[in-house]
Coordinates of C-alpha atoms in Angstrom, one line a residue:
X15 CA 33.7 -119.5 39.2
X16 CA 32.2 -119.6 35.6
X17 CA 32.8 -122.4 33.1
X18 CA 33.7 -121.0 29.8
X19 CA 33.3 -123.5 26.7
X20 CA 36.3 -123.0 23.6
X21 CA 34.4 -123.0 20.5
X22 CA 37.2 -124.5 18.5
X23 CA 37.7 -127.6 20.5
X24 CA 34.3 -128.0 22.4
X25 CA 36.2 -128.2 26.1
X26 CA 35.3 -126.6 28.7
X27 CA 37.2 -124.7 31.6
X28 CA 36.6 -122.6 34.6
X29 CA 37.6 -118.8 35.3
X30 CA 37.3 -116.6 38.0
X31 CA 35.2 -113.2 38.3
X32 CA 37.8 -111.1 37.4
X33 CA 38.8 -113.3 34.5
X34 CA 35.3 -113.8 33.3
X35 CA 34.0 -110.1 33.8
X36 CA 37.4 -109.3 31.7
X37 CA 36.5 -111.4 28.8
X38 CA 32.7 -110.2 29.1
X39 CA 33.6 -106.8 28.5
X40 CA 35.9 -107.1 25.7
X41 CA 32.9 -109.0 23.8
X42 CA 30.5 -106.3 24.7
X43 CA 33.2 -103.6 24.1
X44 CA 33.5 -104.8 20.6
X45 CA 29.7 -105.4 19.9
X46 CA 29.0 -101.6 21.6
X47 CA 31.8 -99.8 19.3
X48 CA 30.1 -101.6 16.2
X49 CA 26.4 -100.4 17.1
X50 CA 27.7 -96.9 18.4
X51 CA 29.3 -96.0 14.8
X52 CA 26.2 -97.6 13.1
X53 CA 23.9 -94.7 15.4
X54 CA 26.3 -92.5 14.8
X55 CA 26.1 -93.0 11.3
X56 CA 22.2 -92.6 11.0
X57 CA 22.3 -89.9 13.4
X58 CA 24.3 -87.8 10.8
X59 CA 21.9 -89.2 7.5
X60 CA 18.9 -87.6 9.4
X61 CA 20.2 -84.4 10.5
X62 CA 21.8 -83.5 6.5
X63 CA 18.2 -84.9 5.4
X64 CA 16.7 -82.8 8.3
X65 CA 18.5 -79.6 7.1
X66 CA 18.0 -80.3 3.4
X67 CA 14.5 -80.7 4.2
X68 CA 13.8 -77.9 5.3
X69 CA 16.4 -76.0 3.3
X70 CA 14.0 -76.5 0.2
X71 CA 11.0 -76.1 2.3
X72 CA 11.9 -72.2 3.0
X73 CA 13.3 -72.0 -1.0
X74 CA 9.5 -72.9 -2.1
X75 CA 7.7 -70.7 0.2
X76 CA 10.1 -67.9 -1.2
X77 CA 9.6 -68.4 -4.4
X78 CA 5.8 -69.0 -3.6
X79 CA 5.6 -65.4 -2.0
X80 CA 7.9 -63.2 -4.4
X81 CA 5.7 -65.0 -7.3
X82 CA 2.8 -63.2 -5.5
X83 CA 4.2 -60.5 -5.0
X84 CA 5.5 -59.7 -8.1
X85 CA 2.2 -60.7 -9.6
X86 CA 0.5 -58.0 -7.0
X87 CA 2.9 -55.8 -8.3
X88 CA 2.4 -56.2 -12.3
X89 CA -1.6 -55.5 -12.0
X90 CA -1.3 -52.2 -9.5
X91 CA 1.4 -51.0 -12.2
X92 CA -1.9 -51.6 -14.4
X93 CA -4.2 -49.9 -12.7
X94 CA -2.0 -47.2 -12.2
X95 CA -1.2 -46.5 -15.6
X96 CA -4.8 -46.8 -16.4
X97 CA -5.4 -44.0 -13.4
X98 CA -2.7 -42.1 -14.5
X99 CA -3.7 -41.8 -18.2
X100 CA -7.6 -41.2 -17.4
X101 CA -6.6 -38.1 -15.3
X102 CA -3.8 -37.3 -17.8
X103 CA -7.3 -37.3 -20.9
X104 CA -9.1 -35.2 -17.9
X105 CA -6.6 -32.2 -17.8
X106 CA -6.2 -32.6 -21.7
X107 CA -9.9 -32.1 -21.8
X108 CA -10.4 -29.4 -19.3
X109 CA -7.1 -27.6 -20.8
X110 CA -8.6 -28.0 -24.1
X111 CA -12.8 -26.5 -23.6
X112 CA -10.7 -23.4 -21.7
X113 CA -8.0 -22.7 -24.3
X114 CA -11.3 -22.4 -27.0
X115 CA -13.1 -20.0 -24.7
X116 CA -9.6 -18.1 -24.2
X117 CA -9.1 -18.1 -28.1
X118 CA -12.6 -17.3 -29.0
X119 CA -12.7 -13.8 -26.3
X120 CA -9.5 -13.2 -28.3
X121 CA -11.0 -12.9 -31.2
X122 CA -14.0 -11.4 -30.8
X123 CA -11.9 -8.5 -28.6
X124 CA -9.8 -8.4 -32.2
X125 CA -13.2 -7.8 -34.3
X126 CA -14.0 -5.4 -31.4
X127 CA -10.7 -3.4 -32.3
X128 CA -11.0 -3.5 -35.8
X129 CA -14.4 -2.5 -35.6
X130 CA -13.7 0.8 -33.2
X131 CA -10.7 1.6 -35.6
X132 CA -12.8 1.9 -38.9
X133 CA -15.8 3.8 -36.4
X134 CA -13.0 6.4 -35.5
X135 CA -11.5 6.7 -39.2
X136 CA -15.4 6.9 -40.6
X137 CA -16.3 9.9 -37.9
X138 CA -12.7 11.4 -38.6
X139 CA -13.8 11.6 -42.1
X140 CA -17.6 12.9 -42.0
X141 CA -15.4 15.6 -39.0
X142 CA -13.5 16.8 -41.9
X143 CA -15.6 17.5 -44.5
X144 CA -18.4 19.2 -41.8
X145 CA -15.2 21.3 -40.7
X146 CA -14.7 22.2 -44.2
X147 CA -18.6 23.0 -45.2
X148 CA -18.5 25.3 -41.8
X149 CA -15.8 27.1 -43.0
X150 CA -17.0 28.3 -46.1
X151 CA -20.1 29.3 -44.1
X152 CA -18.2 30.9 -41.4
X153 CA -16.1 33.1 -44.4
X154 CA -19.5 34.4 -45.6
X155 CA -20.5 35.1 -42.2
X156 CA -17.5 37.2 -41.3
X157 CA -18.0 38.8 -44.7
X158 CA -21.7 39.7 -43.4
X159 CA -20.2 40.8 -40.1
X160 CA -17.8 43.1 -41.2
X161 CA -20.2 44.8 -43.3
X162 CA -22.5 45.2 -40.3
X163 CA -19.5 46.3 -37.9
X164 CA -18.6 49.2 -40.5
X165 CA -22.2 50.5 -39.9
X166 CA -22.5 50.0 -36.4
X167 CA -19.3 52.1 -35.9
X168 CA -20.5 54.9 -37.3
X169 CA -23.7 54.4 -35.1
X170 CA -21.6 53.6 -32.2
X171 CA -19.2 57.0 -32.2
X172 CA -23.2 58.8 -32.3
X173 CA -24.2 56.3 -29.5
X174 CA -20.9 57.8 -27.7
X175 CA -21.4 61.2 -27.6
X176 CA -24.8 60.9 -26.3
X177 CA -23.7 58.4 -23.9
X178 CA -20.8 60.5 -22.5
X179 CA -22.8 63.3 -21.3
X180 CA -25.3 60.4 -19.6
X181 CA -22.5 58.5 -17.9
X182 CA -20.8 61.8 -16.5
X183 CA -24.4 62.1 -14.7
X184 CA -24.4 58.6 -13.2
X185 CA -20.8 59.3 -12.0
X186 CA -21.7 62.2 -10.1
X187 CA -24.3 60.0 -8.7
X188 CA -22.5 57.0 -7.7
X189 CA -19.6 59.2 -6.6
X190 CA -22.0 59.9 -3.9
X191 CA -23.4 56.3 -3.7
X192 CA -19.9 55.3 -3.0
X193 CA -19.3 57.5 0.0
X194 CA -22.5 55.8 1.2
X195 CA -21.7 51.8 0.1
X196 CA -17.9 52.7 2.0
X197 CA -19.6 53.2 5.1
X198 CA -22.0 50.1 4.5
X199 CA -19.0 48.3 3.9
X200 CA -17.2 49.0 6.5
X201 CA -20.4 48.2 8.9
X202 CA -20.5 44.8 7.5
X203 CA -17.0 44.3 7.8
X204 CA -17.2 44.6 11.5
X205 CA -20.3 43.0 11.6
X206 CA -18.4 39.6 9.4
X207 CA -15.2 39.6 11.9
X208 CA -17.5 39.7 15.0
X209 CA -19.5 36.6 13.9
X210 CA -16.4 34.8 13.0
X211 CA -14.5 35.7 15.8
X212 CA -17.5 34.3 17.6
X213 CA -17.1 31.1 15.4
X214 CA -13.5 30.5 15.7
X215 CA -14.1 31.2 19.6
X216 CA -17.0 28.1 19.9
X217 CA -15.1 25.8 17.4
X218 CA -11.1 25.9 19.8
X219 CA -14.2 25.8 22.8
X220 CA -15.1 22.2 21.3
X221 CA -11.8 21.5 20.2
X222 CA -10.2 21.7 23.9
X223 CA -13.6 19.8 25.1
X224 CA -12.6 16.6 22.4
X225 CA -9.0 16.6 23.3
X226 CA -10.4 16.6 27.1
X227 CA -12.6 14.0 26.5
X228 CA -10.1 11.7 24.2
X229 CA -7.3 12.2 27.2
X230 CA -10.2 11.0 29.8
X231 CA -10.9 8.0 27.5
X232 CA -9.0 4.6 27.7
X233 CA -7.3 2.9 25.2
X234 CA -10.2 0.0 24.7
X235 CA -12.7 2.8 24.4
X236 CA -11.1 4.6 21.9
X237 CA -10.7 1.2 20.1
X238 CA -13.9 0.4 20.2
X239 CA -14.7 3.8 19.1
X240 CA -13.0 4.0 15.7
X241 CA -14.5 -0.3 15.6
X242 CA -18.0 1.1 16.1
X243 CA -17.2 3.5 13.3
X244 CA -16.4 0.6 10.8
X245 CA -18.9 -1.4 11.5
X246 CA -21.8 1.6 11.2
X247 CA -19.8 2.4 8.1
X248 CA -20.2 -1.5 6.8
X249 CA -24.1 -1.7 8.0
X250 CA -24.8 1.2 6.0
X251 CA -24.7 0.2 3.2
X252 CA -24.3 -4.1 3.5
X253 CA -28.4 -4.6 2.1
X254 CA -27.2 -3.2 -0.6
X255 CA -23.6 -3.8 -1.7
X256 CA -23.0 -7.7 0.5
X257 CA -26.6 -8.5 1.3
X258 CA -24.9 -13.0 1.8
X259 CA -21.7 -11.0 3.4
X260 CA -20.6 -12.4 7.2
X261 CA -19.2 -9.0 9.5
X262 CA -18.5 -9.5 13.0
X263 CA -15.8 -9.2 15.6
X264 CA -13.7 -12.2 16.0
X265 CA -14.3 -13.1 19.5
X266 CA -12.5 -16.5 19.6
X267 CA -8.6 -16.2 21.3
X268 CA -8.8 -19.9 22.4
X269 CA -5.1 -19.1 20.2
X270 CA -4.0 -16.3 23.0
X271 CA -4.8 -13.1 20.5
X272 CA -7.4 -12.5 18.3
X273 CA -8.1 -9.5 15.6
X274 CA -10.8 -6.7 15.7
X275 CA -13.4 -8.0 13.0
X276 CA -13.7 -11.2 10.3
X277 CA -15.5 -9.9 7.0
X278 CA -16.5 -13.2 4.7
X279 CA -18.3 -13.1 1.2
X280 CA -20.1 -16.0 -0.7
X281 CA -21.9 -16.5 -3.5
X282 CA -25.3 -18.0 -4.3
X283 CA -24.0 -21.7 -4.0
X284 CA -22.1 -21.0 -0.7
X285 CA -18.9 -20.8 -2.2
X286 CA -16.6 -18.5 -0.3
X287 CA -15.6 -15.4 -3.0
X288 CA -13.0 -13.6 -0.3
X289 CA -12.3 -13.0 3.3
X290 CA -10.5 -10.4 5.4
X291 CA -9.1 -10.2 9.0
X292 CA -9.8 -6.6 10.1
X293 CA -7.3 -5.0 12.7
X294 CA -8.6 -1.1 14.1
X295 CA -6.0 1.1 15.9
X296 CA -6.3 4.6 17.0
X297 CA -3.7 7.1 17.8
X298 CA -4.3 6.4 21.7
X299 CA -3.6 2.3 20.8
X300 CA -0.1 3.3 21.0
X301 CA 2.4 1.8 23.7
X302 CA 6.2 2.6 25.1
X303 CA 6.9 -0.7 22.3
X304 CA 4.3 -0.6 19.5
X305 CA 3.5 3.5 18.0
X306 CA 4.4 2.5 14.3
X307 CA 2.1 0.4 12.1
X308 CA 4.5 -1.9 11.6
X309 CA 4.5 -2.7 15.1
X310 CA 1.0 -4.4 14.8
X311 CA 1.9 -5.9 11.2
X312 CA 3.3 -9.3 12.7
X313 CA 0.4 -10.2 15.2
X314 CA -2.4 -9.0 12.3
X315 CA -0.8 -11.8 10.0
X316 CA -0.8 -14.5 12.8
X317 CA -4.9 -13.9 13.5
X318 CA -4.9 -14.2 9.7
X319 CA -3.4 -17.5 9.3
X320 CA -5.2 -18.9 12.2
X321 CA -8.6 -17.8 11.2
X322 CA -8.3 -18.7 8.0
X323 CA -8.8 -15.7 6.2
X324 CA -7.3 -15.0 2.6
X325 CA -6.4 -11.3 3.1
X326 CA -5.4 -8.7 6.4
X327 CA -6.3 -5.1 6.6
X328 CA -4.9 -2.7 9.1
X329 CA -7.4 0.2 9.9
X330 CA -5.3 2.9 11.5
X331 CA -5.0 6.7 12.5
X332 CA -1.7 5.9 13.7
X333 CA 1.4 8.3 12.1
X334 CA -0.9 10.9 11.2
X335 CA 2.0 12.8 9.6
X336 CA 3.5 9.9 7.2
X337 CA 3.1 10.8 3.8
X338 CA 3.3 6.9 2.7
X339 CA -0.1 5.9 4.5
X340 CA -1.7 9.4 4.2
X341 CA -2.0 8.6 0.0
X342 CA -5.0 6.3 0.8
X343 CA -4.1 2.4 0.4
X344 CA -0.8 0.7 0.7
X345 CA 0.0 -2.9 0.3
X346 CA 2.9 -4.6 2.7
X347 CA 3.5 -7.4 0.7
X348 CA 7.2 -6.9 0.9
X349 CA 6.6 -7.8 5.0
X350 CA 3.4 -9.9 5.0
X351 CA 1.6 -11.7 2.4
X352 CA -1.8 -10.0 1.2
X353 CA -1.5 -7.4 3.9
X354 CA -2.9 -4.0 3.7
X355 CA -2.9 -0.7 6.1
X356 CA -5.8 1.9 5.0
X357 CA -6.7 4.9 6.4
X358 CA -10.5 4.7 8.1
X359 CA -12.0 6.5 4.8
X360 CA -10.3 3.7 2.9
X361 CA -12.4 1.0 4.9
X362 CA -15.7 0.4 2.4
X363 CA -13.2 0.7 -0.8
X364 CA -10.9 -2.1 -0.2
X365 CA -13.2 -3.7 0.7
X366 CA -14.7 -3.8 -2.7
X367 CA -11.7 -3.6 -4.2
X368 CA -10.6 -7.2 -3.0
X369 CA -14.2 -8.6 -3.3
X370 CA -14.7 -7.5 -7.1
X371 CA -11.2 -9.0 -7.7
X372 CA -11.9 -12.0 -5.9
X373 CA -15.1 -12.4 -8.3
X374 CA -12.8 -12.3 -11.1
X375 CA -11.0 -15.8 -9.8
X376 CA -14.1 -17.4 -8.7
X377 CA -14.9 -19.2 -11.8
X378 CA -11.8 -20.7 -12.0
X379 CA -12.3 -21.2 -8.3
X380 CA -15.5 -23.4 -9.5
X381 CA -13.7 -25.0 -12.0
X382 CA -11.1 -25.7 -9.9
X383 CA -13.7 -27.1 -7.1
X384 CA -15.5 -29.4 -10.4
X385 CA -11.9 -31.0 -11.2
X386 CA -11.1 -32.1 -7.6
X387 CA -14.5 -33.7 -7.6
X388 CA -14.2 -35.3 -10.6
X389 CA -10.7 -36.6 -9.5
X390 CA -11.8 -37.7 -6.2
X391 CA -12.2 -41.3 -7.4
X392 CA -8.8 -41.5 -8.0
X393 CA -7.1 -40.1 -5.3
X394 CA -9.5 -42.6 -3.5
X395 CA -8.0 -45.3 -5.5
X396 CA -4.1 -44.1 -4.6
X397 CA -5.0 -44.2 -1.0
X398 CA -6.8 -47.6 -1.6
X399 CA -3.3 -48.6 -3.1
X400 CA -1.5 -47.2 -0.3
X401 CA -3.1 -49.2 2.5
X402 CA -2.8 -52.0 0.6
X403 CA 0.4 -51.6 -0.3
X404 CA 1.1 -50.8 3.1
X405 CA -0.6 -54.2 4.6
X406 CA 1.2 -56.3 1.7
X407 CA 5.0 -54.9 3.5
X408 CA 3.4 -55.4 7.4
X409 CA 2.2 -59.0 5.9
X410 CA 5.1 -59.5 4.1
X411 CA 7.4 -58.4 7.0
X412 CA 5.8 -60.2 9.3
X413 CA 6.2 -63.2 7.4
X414 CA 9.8 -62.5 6.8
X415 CA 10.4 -62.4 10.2
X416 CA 9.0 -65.4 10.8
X417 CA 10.6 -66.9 8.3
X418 CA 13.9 -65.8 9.7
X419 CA 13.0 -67.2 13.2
X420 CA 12.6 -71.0 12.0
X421 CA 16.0 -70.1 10.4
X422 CA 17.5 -69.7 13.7
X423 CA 15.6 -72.4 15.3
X424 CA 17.0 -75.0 12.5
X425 CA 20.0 -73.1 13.2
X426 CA 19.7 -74.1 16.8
X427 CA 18.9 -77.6 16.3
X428 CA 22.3 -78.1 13.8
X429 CA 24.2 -76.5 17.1
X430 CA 22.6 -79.0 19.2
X431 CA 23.2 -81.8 17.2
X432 CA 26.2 -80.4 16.5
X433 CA 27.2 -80.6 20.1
X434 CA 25.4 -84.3 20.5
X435 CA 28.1 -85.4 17.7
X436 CA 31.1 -83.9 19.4
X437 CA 29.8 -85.9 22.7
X438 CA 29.3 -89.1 21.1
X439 CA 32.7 -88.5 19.2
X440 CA 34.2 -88.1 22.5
X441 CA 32.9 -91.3 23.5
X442 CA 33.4 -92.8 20.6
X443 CA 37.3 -92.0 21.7
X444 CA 36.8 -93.5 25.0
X445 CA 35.9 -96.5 23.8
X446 CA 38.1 -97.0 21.0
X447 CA 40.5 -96.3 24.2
X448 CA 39.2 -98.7 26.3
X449 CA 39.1 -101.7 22.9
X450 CA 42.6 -100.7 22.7
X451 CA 43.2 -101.4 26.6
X452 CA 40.6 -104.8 26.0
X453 CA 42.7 -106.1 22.8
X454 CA 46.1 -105.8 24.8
X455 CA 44.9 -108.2 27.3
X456 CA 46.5 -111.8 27.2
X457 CA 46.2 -115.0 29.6
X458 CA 49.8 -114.1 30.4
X459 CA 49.0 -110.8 31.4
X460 CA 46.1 -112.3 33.6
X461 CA 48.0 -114.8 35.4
X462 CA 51.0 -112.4 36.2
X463 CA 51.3 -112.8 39.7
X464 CA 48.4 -115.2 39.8
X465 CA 50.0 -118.6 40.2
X466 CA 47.0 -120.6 40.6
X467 CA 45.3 -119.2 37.4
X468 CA 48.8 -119.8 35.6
X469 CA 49.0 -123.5 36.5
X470 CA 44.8 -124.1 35.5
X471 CA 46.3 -122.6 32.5
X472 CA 49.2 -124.6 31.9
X473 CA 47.0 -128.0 32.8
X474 CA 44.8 -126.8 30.2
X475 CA 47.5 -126.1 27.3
X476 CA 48.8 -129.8 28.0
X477 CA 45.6 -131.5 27.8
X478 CA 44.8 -129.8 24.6
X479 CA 44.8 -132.2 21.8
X480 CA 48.1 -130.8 19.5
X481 CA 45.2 -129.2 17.1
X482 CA 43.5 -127.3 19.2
X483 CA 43.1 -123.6 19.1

């Protein structure tokens, strides 16, 4: 039993458990609800400040970091203009010294002209008034002559007669030289036909012993055969024409195929003026597949490429009947680019052909070779921008993703607290349930069916003064 004290009227009574524990929770029912909405409340205050908080946190740091970047941005638009218009002057400049040299050959190739036209209009001239001083000398001469003739006639028709009876002498003589000169004549005749019978005998004997000998020889030897040729002709006379030139067969297939020989030409300072990828085939190089030129054409230009060589030449006896490669050198441009198929007599001449055209483009191959250095720095600097560039967007990515990961986590946390709301709303509704249930409790409730309880209760309602509560 507990005694409970009425705060109105200062009595006190006693109540059961059941009664007591009844009354205790409905106080602490009521207190509970008022603290639980007061949490409640704060809980909700901290996560909007929480949110907000962090909210304008992420705002500043993106602000701080596209402010960077747009500052980054502003000085390499800077220095690329500045890059841009100091290699813009350079071309200006080198355009400019080269269009002066171009103008100033022009003229003096104009002066040249000029000069040869008035030479050939002066010697014109001085021919026409020599032609005309000979002429009048030439009538006097033929004026002299045929004064002369007339008198030599008349000496001439004496001349004759005495002449006639001389001559019919010698004829009787050579009449009978002739008999003798027929017979000589015919001696050498027979004596001419036996020695080049003899001759023409030896020359089809050495003719059948070099077909004999080129249908005993392999294909690789009669390769190498019309190679050793080339290269004897090329050694002949390389002191003298290419004394800095590189000949020499191209012995590296580490590709799977490789050409016959690699000619390369520099000049004093090392630069490279031209170089060909030599290709030899004879008429026993042919296969059932490949007996044309053509045939070889494709894998020529390949060993070209991956040798690095700026032309291809194509040595060959092959189609010894075509007209087109008989005429000495013909270009296959229309098939392979700077391709050529020559004849073996052709070998030495296009070979200088292409080196003395090369020379022509090596000074603007120097030139060429002095504006990439002088440009270096600034491809240097583009690549320097690059990489920066590049490590600004793997920063700058990195960060974004970051960034966007504490999103989510905040994210997260909302969800959670979220979730922590809808519980504590949920309990919030049990309880308001439960106060509901507490507030609809009444003595007379208690006491139904308790009939001890309901007469304490009665005793007490008639000892209560009339102003109690």
């Amino acid at each position: 039993m507990h005694e409970i004290i009425c705060p109105h009227c200062g009595k006190a009574f006693k109540i059961d458990e059941a009664g007591y524990a009844d009354i205790l929770k409905q106080v602490r029912d009521s207190d509970f609800d008022k603290q639980l909405h007061e949490r409640l409340e704060l809980a909700a205050q901290d996560k909007r400040n929480a949110v907000e908080l962090a909210q304008a946190q992420a705002a500043s740091r993106l602000q701080a970091a596209a402010a960077a970047k747009d500052a980054e941005i502003q000085q390499l638009k800077a220095s690329l203009d500045a890059g841009e218009v100091a290699r813009k002057l350079a071309v200006s400049e080198a355009l400019g010294a080269i269009e002066k040299e171009r103008d100033a050959l022009a003229s003096e190739l104009e002066r040249a002209r000029q000069e040869k036209r008035a030479a050939a209009e002066l010697a014109q001239a001085k021919h026409a008034s020599e032609l005309e001083r000979g002429a009048a000398a030439k009538d006097a001469e033929i004026q002299s002559l045929k004064a002369k003739l007339d008198a030599i006639e008349v000496a001439q028709r004496l001349a004759v007669t005495q002449a006639v009876s001389v001559v019919e002498k010698e004829r009787d003589e050579l009449r009978s030289g002739l008999g003798r000169a027929e017979l000589e004549k015919q001696l050498a005749e027979k004596s001419l036909k036996d020695k080049y019978e003899t001759q023409i005998k030896d020359r089809d004997d050495a003719i059948e012993r070099l077909k004999d000998l080129k249908a005993r020889l392999s294909t690789k030897m009669v390769g190498e055969t019309l190679e050793q040729h080339c290269e004897t002709e090329f050694n002949r006379i390389r002191a003298m024409a290419f004394p800095r030139a590189y000949f020499e067969k191209d012995n590296d297939a580490r590709s799977g195929s490789k050409g016959d020989y690699v000619f390369r030409d520099a000049d004093d300072a090392g630069t490279e003026i031209v170089s060909i990828m030599f290709e030899m085939k004879n008429e026993s190089d042919r296969t059932a597949t490949k007996n044309r030129n053509e045939d070889f054409l494709k894998e020529l230009d390949k060993d070209r490429t991956e040798k690095g060589c700026e032309y291809a030449v194509l040595v060959s006896l092959l189609e010894p009947d075509s007209e087109l490669y008989n005429t000495g050198i013909v270009d296959v441009f229309h098939r392979y680019p700077k391709m050529y198929v020559v004849r073996p007599q052709f070998f030495l001449p296009i070979i200088t052909l292409l080196r003395n055209a090369a020379m022509n483009s090596l000074k603007y191959k120097s030139e060429l070779a002095l504006f990439k250095a002088q440009n270096i720095d600034v491809t240097n600097f583009e690549n320097e921008l690059e990489t920066f560039k590049n490590a600004f967007a793997k920063n700058y990515d990195l960060a974004s993703r970051r960034f966007q990961t504490a999103i989510e986590e905040i994210d997260k946390s909302i969800d959670h607290l979220q979730k922590t709301k809808e519980a504590l709303l949920g309990t919030d509704r049990n309880l308001r349930l439960a106060n509901d249930k507490a507030q609809d409790v009444t003595i007379k409730k208690l006491t139904r069916g308790n009939p001890t309880m309901a007469a304490k209760f009665a005793d007490l309602k008639k000892d209560a003064p009339p102003d109690a509560g």
